[in-house]
Short mmCIF file of C-alpha atoms in Angstrom, two decimals:
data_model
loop_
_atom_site.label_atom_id
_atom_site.label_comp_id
_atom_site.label_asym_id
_atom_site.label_seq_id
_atom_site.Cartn_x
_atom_site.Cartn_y
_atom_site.Cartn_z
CA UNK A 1 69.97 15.37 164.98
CA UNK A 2 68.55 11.73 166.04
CA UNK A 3 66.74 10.06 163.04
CA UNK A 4 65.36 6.89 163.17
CA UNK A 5 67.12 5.79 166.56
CA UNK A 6 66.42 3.63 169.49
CA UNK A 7 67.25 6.21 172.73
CA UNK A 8 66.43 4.01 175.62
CA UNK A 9 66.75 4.92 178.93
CA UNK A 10 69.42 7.94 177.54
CA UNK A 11 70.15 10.57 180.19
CA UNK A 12 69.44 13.88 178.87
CA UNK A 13 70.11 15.81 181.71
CA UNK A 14 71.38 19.48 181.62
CA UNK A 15 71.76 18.99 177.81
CA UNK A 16 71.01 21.92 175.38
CA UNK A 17 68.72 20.18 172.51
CA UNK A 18 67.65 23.66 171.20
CA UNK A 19 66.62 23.50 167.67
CA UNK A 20 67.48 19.64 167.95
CA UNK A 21 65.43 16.97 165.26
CA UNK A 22 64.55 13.93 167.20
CA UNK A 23 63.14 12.21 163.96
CA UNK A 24 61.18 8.73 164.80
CA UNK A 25 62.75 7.90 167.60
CA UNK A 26 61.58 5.62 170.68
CA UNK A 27 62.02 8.08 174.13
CA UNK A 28 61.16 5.31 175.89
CA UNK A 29 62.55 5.65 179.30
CA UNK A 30 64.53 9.20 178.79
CA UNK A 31 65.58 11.38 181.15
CA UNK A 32 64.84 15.29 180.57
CA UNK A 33 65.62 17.07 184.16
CA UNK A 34 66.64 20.81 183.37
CA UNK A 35 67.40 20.02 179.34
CA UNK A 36 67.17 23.02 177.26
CA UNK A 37 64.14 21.79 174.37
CA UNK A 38 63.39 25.34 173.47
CA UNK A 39 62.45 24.81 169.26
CA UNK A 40 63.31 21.35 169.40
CA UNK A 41 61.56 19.08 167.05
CA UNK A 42 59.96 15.62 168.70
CA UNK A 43 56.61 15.49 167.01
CA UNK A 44 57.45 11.60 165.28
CA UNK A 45 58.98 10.31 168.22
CA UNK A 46 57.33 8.11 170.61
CA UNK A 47 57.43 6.75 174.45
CA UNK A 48 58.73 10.54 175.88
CA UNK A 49 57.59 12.21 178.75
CA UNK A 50 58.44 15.38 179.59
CA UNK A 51 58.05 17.33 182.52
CA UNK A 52 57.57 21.08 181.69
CA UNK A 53 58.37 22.54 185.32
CA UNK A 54 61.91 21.00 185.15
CA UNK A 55 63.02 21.83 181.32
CA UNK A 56 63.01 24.63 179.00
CA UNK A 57 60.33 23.90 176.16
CA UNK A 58 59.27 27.41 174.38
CA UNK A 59 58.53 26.57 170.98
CA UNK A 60 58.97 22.49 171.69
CA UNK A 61 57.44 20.60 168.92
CA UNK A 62 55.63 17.57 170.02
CA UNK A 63 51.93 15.72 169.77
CA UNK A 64 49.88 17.70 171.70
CA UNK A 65 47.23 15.96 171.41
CA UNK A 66 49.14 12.93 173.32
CA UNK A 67 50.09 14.93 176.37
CA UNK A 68 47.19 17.09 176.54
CA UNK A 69 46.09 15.54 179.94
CA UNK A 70 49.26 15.84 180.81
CA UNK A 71 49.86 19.46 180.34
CA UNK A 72 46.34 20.51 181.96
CA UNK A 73 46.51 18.66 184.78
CA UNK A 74 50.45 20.35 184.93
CA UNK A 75 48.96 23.81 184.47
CA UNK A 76 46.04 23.29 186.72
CA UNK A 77 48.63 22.61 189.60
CA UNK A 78 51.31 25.51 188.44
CA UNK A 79 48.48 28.15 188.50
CA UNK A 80 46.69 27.16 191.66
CA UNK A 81 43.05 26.44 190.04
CA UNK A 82 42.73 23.00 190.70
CA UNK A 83 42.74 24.36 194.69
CA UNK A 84 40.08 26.21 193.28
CA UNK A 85 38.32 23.40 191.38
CA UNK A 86 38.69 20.71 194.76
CA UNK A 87 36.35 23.71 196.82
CA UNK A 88 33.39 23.18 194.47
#
C-alpha cells in the first residue's frame, strides 16, 4: 500500500500490484509495462497513464472519467472499428 507518496518516474515493470492501494499519490512519470493491476485501487492518484494492451487491469480502480478518451480511442484500435470509422 502507497498512501500519500510522491512515485516519480518509479519503474513498475513486471510487478504484481493486485489488490494494491495507491492512495493520493503523484504517478507522474511511472512505468507500467506488463504489471499485474488486476483489483488494484488508483482512483485518488494523479499524473498515471496506463496502457491497457501491455498490463493486466480487470477490476482496476481508477477515474474513468479522466482516461475515457484514452480507453476509446484504445478500444477503437484493439477491435478494428476505427478502420471501419476512417471508410466513411
Amino acid at each position: 500500500m502507497f498512501r500519500n507518496s510522491k512515485l516519480i518516474e518509479v519503474d513498475f515493470t513486471e510487478c504484481d500490484l493486485s489488490n494494491a492501494v495507491i492512495s493520493n499519490c503523484d504517478l507522474s512519470g511511472a512505468t507500467f509495462d506488463n504489471t499485474n493491476l488486476e483489483k488494484a485501487d488508483l482512483r485518488t492518484s494523479v499524473n498515471y497513464s496506463i496502457d491497457p494492451s501491455l498490463n493486466r487491469l480487470k477490476r482496476l480502480n481508477f477515474r474513468f472519467q479522466k482516461y475515457m478518451g484514452y480507453y476509446i480511442s484504445w478500444m477503437l484500435k484493439s477491435t478494428g472499428i476505427a478502420r471501419f470509422w476512417r471508410r466513411y
